[in-house]
């Protein structure tokens, strides 16, 4: 089960620098000119979780395997991208394939050329939003034309799809993103089939200068206000600093560097965690002598669905899940003590997995 976030923004806002830092490798070319990233770059990064190491210590595990999130570095959009300006059509197609959007905004002055000539993150956000709205509007209009004939012929599925498309067409025409349109339970599964960009959740990431990384600045404050109004997420980072932190191999050296900047954790850790929340994900664990491992599942998943993340056979032949909360596992000092205290739970097919569950799945195929 893969989950990915696409990093979008205007050219020269720091997307490739952020991506390089995220993946701790120069997988994307960071250069001071528009369109330096021609193909989307993909990197999988571990999701920071202090619980994993603690569980591994208590289970005396030989290996520790974190859960991961995928980031896609998508080349910079420009005004007119929805009409094919720059490399617009290609980039818009790439955005359609991701699960969530990380919208990187430049909130620093400097020598790097800004495609608009001046630094204004709200203007930049509106430019990107407009292009994505126009791209969705064009897509919806085309789909309406296609589905109308089937709907007139009495096809019930086509009628339901047409009704939703017309509803979204009206909203997009008024400048409303699809994610902000109220939908019925019946409309939600239809929406997933439409592949609309503005239906995806958004995380704004303000890229600031080094002096502002701990507290933000006046520009990032405007982005925070916009995010609050939209109900979107927001993280402040300095992509340049994150690249420096990522280059340090010694954990103690990294932490000392962050301490000097007044930071408890790296901006990248906050971006990864925020992306994880943005996608509506949670982590459950398996722990034992061979390995302790973190697994990703969508919030609301039941026990068989979580078992299926580990292996499809486990979902198919699911019997029960022997489950311990992370808090109990740590408080009692491991699985054996938890069992002795009667704190292990036997959960069935209808159990909704909770963040931090330590599970042992019993199955038979």
CSV table of C-alpha atoms in Angstrom, one decimal:
chain,number,residue,atom,x,y,z
A,1,UNK,CA,0.0,0.0,0.0
A,2,UNK,CA,1.7,3.2,-1.2
A,3,UNK,CA,1.0,6.8,-0.1
A,4,UNK,CA,2.6,9.8,-1.7
A,5,UNK,CA,2.8,13.5,-1.4
A,6,UNK,CA,3.6,15.7,-4.4
A,7,UNK,CA,5.8,18.8,-3.8
A,8,UNK,CA,4.5,21.6,-6.0
A,9,UNK,CA,5.2,25.3,-6.3
A,10,UNK,CA,6.5,27.9,-8.7
A,11,UNK,CA,10.0,27.6,-10.1
A,12,UNK,CA,12.8,28.5,-7.8
A,13,UNK,CA,11.0,28.3,-4.4
A,14,UNK,CA,13.2,25.5,-3.2
A,15,UNK,CA,11.3,22.3,-4.2
A,16,UNK,CA,14.3,20.3,-5.4
A,17,UNK,CA,16.4,21.5,-2.4
A,18,UNK,CA,13.6,20.3,-0.1
A,19,UNK,CA,13.3,17.0,-2.0
A,20,UNK,CA,17.1,16.4,-1.9
A,21,UNK,CA,17.1,17.0,1.9
A,22,UNK,CA,14.0,14.7,2.4
A,23,UNK,CA,15.7,11.8,0.6
A,24,UNK,CA,19.2,12.7,1.9
A,25,UNK,CA,20.5,12.3,-1.6
A,26,UNK,CA,21.0,14.4,-4.7
A,27,UNK,CA,18.2,12.7,-6.6
A,28,UNK,CA,16.9,16.0,-8.0
A,29,UNK,CA,18.9,18.7,-9.6
A,30,UNK,CA,18.7,22.0,-7.6
A,31,UNK,CA,19.5,24.8,-9.9
A,32,UNK,CA,18.8,28.5,-10.2
A,33,UNK,CA,16.6,28.5,-13.3
A,34,UNK,CA,13.0,27.5,-14.1
A,35,UNK,CA,12.2,23.9,-15.3
A,36,UNK,CA,15.4,22.3,-14.0
A,37,UNK,CA,13.3,19.4,-12.9
A,38,UNK,CA,11.9,17.9,-16.1
A,39,UNK,CA,10.7,14.5,-14.8
A,40,UNK,CA,9.1,14.0,-11.4
A,41,UNK,CA,11.6,12.6,-8.9
A,42,UNK,CA,10.3,10.0,-6.4
A,43,UNK,CA,11.8,9.3,-3.0
A,44,UNK,CA,10.7,7.1,-0.1
A,45,UNK,CA,11.5,8.5,3.4
A,46,UNK,CA,11.1,6.9,6.8
A,47,UNK,CA,8.5,8.4,9.1
A,48,UNK,CA,10.1,9.5,12.3
A,49,UNK,CA,8.6,7.7,15.3
A,50,UNK,CA,10.3,7.5,18.7
A,51,UNK,CA,8.0,4.6,19.6
A,52,UNK,CA,9.7,2.3,17.2
A,53,UNK,CA,13.1,2.3,18.9
A,54,UNK,CA,11.5,1.9,22.3
A,55,UNK,CA,9.5,-1.2,21.2
A,56,UNK,CA,12.6,-2.6,19.5
A,57,UNK,CA,14.6,-2.2,22.7
A,58,UNK,CA,12.0,-4.0,24.8
A,59,UNK,CA,11.6,-6.8,22.3
A,60,UNK,CA,15.4,-7.2,21.8
A,61,UNK,CA,14.9,-7.0,18.1
A,62,UNK,CA,17.7,-7.7,15.6
A,63,UNK,CA,16.2,-5.2,13.1
A,64,UNK,CA,14.2,-2.0,13.2
A,65,UNK,CA,12.1,-1.1,10.1
A,66,UNK,CA,10.2,2.2,10.0
A,67,UNK,CA,7.2,2.9,8.0
A,68,UNK,CA,7.7,5.1,4.9
A,69,UNK,CA,6.1,7.9,3.0
A,70,UNK,CA,6.7,8.7,-0.7
A,71,UNK,CA,7.5,12.2,-1.9
A,72,UNK,CA,7.3,13.3,-5.5
A,73,UNK,CA,9.2,16.3,-6.7
A,74,UNK,CA,7.1,17.9,-9.4
A,75,UNK,CA,8.6,20.5,-11.6
A,76,UNK,CA,7.6,24.1,-11.1
A,77,UNK,CA,4.3,25.4,-12.4
A,78,UNK,CA,3.9,28.8,-14.0
A,79,UNK,CA,1.0,31.1,-14.8
A,80,UNK,CA,-0.8,29.6,-17.8
A,81,UNK,CA,0.2,26.0,-16.9
A,82,UNK,CA,-3.4,24.9,-17.4
A,83,UNK,CA,-3.2,26.1,-21.0
A,84,UNK,CA,0.1,24.3,-21.5
A,85,UNK,CA,2.5,27.2,-20.7
A,86,UNK,CA,5.9,26.0,-19.6
A,87,UNK,CA,5.6,22.3,-19.2
A,88,UNK,CA,2.2,22.6,-17.7
A,89,UNK,CA,0.3,19.7,-19.2
A,90,UNK,CA,2.9,17.2,-18.2
A,91,UNK,CA,3.2,18.6,-14.6
A,92,UNK,CA,-0.5,18.7,-14.1
A,93,UNK,CA,-0.7,15.1,-15.1
A,94,UNK,CA,1.9,14.2,-12.6
A,95,UNK,CA,0.0,16.0,-9.8
A,96,UNK,CA,-3.1,14.0,-10.6
A,97,UNK,CA,-1.3,10.8,-9.6
A,98,UNK,CA,-0.4,11.8,-6.0
A,99,UNK,CA,-2.5,11.4,-2.9
A,100,UNK,CA,-1.8,14.8,-1.3
A,101,UNK,CA,-0.2,18.1,-2.2
A,102,UNK,CA,2.6,19.8,-0.4
A,103,UNK,CA,2.5,23.4,-1.6
A,104,UNK,CA,6.0,24.9,-1.1
A,105,UNK,CA,6.0,28.7,-0.9
A,106,UNK,CA,9.0,31.0,-1.0
A,107,UNK,CA,9.1,33.2,2.1
A,108,UNK,CA,12.6,34.6,1.9
A,109,UNK,CA,14.4,37.3,-0.1
A,110,UNK,CA,17.7,36.5,-1.8
A,111,UNK,CA,19.8,36.3,-5.0
A,112,UNK,CA,17.9,33.3,-6.4
A,113,UNK,CA,15.7,34.6,-9.3
A,114,UNK,CA,11.9,34.5,-8.6
A,115,UNK,CA,9.9,33.8,-11.7
A,116,UNK,CA,7.6,36.7,-10.9
A,117,UNK,CA,10.4,39.1,-10.0
A,118,UNK,CA,9.3,39.7,-6.4
A,119,UNK,CA,8.6,37.5,-3.4
A,120,UNK,CA,4.9,37.2,-2.4
A,121,UNK,CA,3.8,33.8,-1.1
A,122,UNK,CA,0.1,34.6,-1.2
A,123,UNK,CA,0.2,35.7,-4.8
A,124,UNK,CA,2.2,32.5,-5.6
A,125,UNK,CA,-0.3,30.3,-3.8
A,126,UNK,CA,-3.2,32.0,-5.7
A,127,UNK,CA,-1.3,31.5,-9.0
A,128,UNK,CA,-0.9,27.8,-8.4
A,129,UNK,CA,-4.5,27.4,-7.1
A,130,UNK,CA,-5.9,29.2,-10.2
A,131,UNK,CA,-4.0,26.9,-12.5
A,132,UNK,CA,-5.1,23.8,-10.7
A,133,UNK,CA,-8.7,25.0,-10.6
A,134,UNK,CA,-8.7,25.7,-14.3
A,135,UNK,CA,-7.2,22.3,-15.0
A,136,UNK,CA,-9.9,20.6,-13.0
A,137,UNK,CA,-12.6,22.7,-14.6
A,138,UNK,CA,-11.4,21.7,-18.1
A,139,UNK,CA,-11.4,18.0,-17.0
A,140,UNK,CA,-14.9,18.2,-15.5
A,141,UNK,CA,-16.3,19.9,-18.6
A,142,UNK,CA,-14.8,17.1,-20.8
A,143,UNK,CA,-16.2,14.4,-18.5
A,144,UNK,CA,-19.7,16.0,-18.6
A,145,UNK,CA,-19.7,16.0,-22.4
A,146,UNK,CA,-18.7,12.3,-22.3
A,147,UNK,CA,-21.1,11.1,-19.7
A,148,UNK,CA,-24.2,13.0,-20.9
A,149,UNK,CA,-25.0,10.5,-23.6
A,150,UNK,CA,-25.0,7.5,-21.2
A,151,UNK,CA,-27.1,9.4,-18.7
A,152,UNK,CA,-29.7,10.3,-21.4
A,153,UNK,CA,-29.8,6.6,-22.2
A,154,UNK,CA,-31.0,5.8,-18.7
A,155,UNK,CA,-27.7,4.5,-17.2
A,156,UNK,CA,-28.1,5.0,-13.5
A,157,UNK,CA,-24.4,5.2,-12.8
A,158,UNK,CA,-23.9,7.7,-15.5
A,159,UNK,CA,-26.8,9.8,-14.1
A,160,UNK,CA,-25.2,9.9,-10.6
A,161,UNK,CA,-21.8,10.8,-12.1
A,162,UNK,CA,-23.3,13.5,-14.2
A,163,UNK,CA,-25.1,15.0,-11.3
A,164,UNK,CA,-21.8,15.2,-9.3
A,165,UNK,CA,-19.9,16.6,-12.3
A,166,UNK,CA,-22.4,19.4,-12.7
A,167,UNK,CA,-22.2,20.2,-9.0
A,168,UNK,CA,-18.4,20.3,-9.2
A,169,UNK,CA,-18.5,22.4,-12.4
A,170,UNK,CA,-20.6,25.0,-10.6
A,171,UNK,CA,-18.2,25.1,-7.7
A,172,UNK,CA,-15.0,25.3,-9.7
A,173,UNK,CA,-16.5,28.0,-11.9
A,174,UNK,CA,-16.9,30.1,-8.7
A,175,UNK,CA,-13.3,29.4,-7.7
A,176,UNK,CA,-14.0,26.8,-5.1
A,177,UNK,CA,-11.6,23.8,-4.8
A,178,UNK,CA,-13.3,20.4,-5.0
A,179,UNK,CA,-12.0,19.5,-1.5
A,180,UNK,CA,-14.2,22.3,-0.1
A,181,UNK,CA,-17.4,21.1,-1.7
A,182,UNK,CA,-19.8,19.3,0.6
A,183,UNK,CA,-20.5,15.8,-0.7
A,184,UNK,CA,-23.0,13.1,0.2
A,185,UNK,CA,-21.8,9.6,1.2
A,186,UNK,CA,-23.0,8.4,-2.2
A,187,UNK,CA,-20.9,11.0,-4.0
A,188,UNK,CA,-17.6,10.3,-2.3
A,189,UNK,CA,-16.7,7.1,-4.1
A,190,UNK,CA,-17.7,8.6,-7.4
A,191,UNK,CA,-15.3,11.6,-6.8
A,192,UNK,CA,-12.4,9.2,-6.4
A,193,UNK,CA,-12.9,8.0,-9.9
A,194,UNK,CA,-12.7,11.6,-11.3
A,195,UNK,CA,-9.0,12.2,-10.5
A,196,UNK,CA,-9.4,15.9,-9.8
A,197,UNK,CA,-6.3,17.8,-8.5
A,198,UNK,CA,-8.2,20.2,-6.2
A,199,UNK,CA,-9.9,17.3,-4.4
A,200,UNK,CA,-6.5,16.4,-2.7
A,201,UNK,CA,-5.7,17.6,0.8
A,202,UNK,CA,-3.1,20.4,1.0
A,203,UNK,CA,-0.2,21.2,3.3
A,204,UNK,CA,1.4,24.6,2.9
A,205,UNK,CA,5.2,24.6,3.6
A,206,UNK,CA,6.8,28.1,4.1
A,207,UNK,CA,10.4,28.1,3.0
A,208,UNK,CA,12.1,30.8,5.1
A,209,UNK,CA,15.6,32.1,5.7
A,210,UNK,CA,17.9,30.7,8.4
A,211,UNK,CA,17.2,33.6,10.8
A,212,UNK,CA,13.5,32.9,10.7
A,213,UNK,CA,13.5,29.1,10.9
A,214,UNK,CA,12.6,29.0,14.6
A,215,UNK,CA,9.9,31.6,14.7
A,216,UNK,CA,8.8,32.2,11.1
A,217,UNK,CA,8.6,35.7,9.6
A,218,UNK,CA,6.0,38.1,8.3
A,219,UNK,CA,5.6,36.3,5.0
A,220,UNK,CA,5.1,32.8,6.7
A,221,UNK,CA,2.6,34.4,9.0
A,222,UNK,CA,0.5,35.3,6.0
A,223,UNK,CA,0.7,31.7,4.8
A,224,UNK,CA,-0.4,30.5,8.3
A,225,UNK,CA,-3.4,32.8,8.1
A,226,UNK,CA,-4.3,31.4,4.7
A,227,UNK,CA,-3.9,27.8,5.9
A,228,UNK,CA,-6.1,28.5,8.9
A,229,UNK,CA,-8.9,30.0,6.7
A,230,UNK,CA,-8.8,26.9,4.4
A,231,UNK,CA,-8.4,24.4,7.2
A,232,UNK,CA,-5.2,23.3,5.6
A,233,UNK,CA,-1.9,22.3,7.3
A,234,UNK,CA,1.2,24.5,7.6
A,235,UNK,CA,4.8,23.9,8.4
A,236,UNK,CA,7.7,26.5,8.5
A,237,UNK,CA,11.1,25.2,7.3
A,238,UNK,CA,14.3,26.5,5.8
A,239,UNK,CA,15.1,24.1,2.9
A,240,UNK,CA,18.8,25.2,2.8
A,241,UNK,CA,19.2,24.4,6.5
A,242,UNK,CA,17.4,21.1,6.1
A,243,UNK,CA,19.9,20.2,3.3
A,244,UNK,CA,22.8,20.9,5.8
A,245,UNK,CA,21.1,18.8,8.5
A,246,UNK,CA,20.5,15.9,6.1
A,247,UNK,CA,24.2,15.9,5.2
A,248,UNK,CA,25.2,15.3,8.8
A,249,UNK,CA,25.5,11.5,9.5
A,250,UNK,CA,26.1,11.7,13.3
A,251,UNK,CA,22.7,11.9,15.2
A,252,UNK,CA,24.3,13.8,18.0
A,253,UNK,CA,25.9,16.3,15.6
A,254,UNK,CA,22.5,16.8,14.0
A,255,UNK,CA,20.8,17.4,17.3
A,256,UNK,CA,23.5,19.9,18.3
A,257,UNK,CA,23.0,21.7,15.0
A,258,UNK,CA,19.3,21.9,15.6
A,259,UNK,CA,19.7,23.0,19.2
A,260,UNK,CA,21.9,25.9,18.1
A,261,UNK,CA,19.0,27.0,15.8
A,262,UNK,CA,16.5,26.7,18.7
A,263,UNK,CA,14.7,23.7,17.1
A,264,UNK,CA,13.5,20.5,18.8
A,265,UNK,CA,13.4,18.5,15.6
A,266,UNK,CA,14.2,19.1,12.0
A,267,UNK,CA,11.7,20.8,9.7
A,268,UNK,CA,11.8,17.7,7.5
A,269,UNK,CA,10.6,15.5,10.4
A,270,UNK,CA,7.7,18.0,10.8
A,271,UNK,CA,6.9,17.9,7.1
A,272,UNK,CA,6.9,14.1,7.0
A,273,UNK,CA,4.7,13.9,10.1
A,274,UNK,CA,2.4,16.5,8.7
A,275,UNK,CA,2.2,14.7,5.4
A,276,UNK,CA,1.4,11.5,7.2
A,277,UNK,CA,-1.5,13.2,9.1
A,278,UNK,CA,-2.6,15.0,5.9
A,279,UNK,CA,-3.2,11.6,4.3
A,280,UNK,CA,-5.2,10.4,7.3
A,281,UNK,CA,-2.8,7.6,8.2
A,282,UNK,CA,-1.9,5.9,11.4
A,283,UNK,CA,0.9,3.6,12.5
A,284,UNK,CA,0.7,0.1,14.1
A,285,UNK,CA,3.5,-2.2,15.0
A,286,UNK,CA,4.7,-5.7,15.0
A,287,UNK,CA,7.5,-6.5,17.5
A,288,UNK,CA,9.6,-9.6,18.2
A,289,UNK,CA,13.2,-10.8,18.5
A,290,UNK,CA,13.8,-10.8,14.7
A,291,UNK,CA,12.4,-7.4,14.0
A,292,UNK,CA,10.3,-4.5,15.2
A,293,UNK,CA,8.4,-2.9,12.3
A,294,UNK,CA,6.1,0.0,11.8
A,295,UNK,CA,3.2,-0.3,9.3
A,296,UNK,CA,1.0,2.2,7.7
A,297,UNK,CA,-2.8,2.0,7.4
A,298,UNK,CA,-5.6,4.5,6.8
A,299,UNK,CA,-7.4,5.7,9.9
A,300,UNK,CA,-10.6,3.7,10.3
A,301,UNK,CA,-9.2,0.5,8.9
A,302,UNK,CA,-10.3,-2.7,10.6
A,303,UNK,CA,-8.0,-5.5,11.8
A,304,UNK,CA,-8.2,-7.6,8.6
A,305,UNK,CA,-7.3,-4.6,6.5
A,306,UNK,CA,-4.3,-3.9,8.7
A,307,UNK,CA,-3.3,-7.6,8.4
A,308,UNK,CA,-3.5,-7.2,4.7
A,309,UNK,CA,-0.9,-4.5,4.8
A,310,UNK,CA,1.5,-7.0,6.2
A,311,UNK,CA,0.6,-9.8,3.8
A,312,UNK,CA,-2.5,-10.5,1.6
A,313,UNK,CA,-2.7,-14.0,3.0
A,314,UNK,CA,-3.1,-12.6,6.5
A,315,UNK,CA,-6.2,-10.6,5.4
A,316,UNK,CA,-7.6,-13.6,3.5
A,317,UNK,CA,-7.2,-16.0,6.3
A,318,UNK,CA,-7.6,-13.6,9.3
A,319,UNK,CA,-8.7,-15.3,12.5
A,320,UNK,CA,-7.8,-12.7,15.2
A,321,UNK,CA,-5.4,-10.0,16.2
A,322,UNK,CA,-3.6,-10.3,19.6
A,323,UNK,CA,-3.3,-6.6,20.4
A,324,UNK,CA,-1.4,-4.5,22.9
A,325,UNK,CA,-1.4,-0.7,23.2
A,326,UNK,CA,2.0,1.0,22.9
A,327,UNK,CA,1.4,2.5,26.3
A,328,UNK,CA,0.8,-0.9,28.0
A,329,UNK,CA,3.7,-2.5,26.1
A,330,UNK,CA,6.1,0.2,27.5
A,331,UNK,CA,4.5,0.5,30.9
A,332,UNK,CA,4.8,-3.3,31.6
A,333,UNK,CA,8.2,-3.7,29.9
A,334,UNK,CA,7.3,-6.0,27.0
A,335,UNK,CA,4.9,-8.6,25.6
A,336,UNK,CA,5.4,-11.3,28.3
A,337,UNK,CA,4.7,-8.9,31.2
A,338,UNK,CA,1.6,-7.5,29.4
A,339,UNK,CA,0.2,-11.0,28.9
A,340,UNK,CA,0.9,-11.8,32.6
A,341,UNK,CA,-1.0,-8.6,33.6
A,342,UNK,CA,-4.0,-9.5,31.4
A,343,UNK,CA,-3.6,-6.4,29.3
A,344,UNK,CA,-3.3,-8.2,25.9
A,345,UNK,CA,-6.6,-8.0,23.9
A,346,UNK,CA,-8.0,-10.5,21.5
A,347,UNK,CA,-9.6,-8.4,18.7
A,348,UNK,CA,-11.8,-9.7,15.9
A,349,UNK,CA,-12.7,-8.7,12.3
A,350,UNK,CA,-14.7,-5.6,13.3
A,351,UNK,CA,-12.0,-4.1,15.5
A,352,UNK,CA,-10.9,-0.6,14.3
A,353,UNK,CA,-7.1,-0.3,14.5
A,354,UNK,CA,-5.7,2.4,16.8
A,355,UNK,CA,-2.5,4.4,16.3
A,356,UNK,CA,0.2,2.7,18.3
A,357,UNK,CA,-1.3,-0.8,18.4
A,358,UNK,CA,1.2,-3.6,18.7
A,359,UNK,CA,-0.4,-6.5,16.8
A,360,UNK,CA,0.2,-10.2,16.3
A,361,UNK,CA,-2.1,-11.6,13.6
A,362,UNK,CA,-3.3,-15.1,13.7
A,363,UNK,CA,-4.5,-16.5,10.3
A,364,UNK,CA,-5.0,-19.6,8.4
A,365,UNK,CA,-5.1,-20.1,4.6
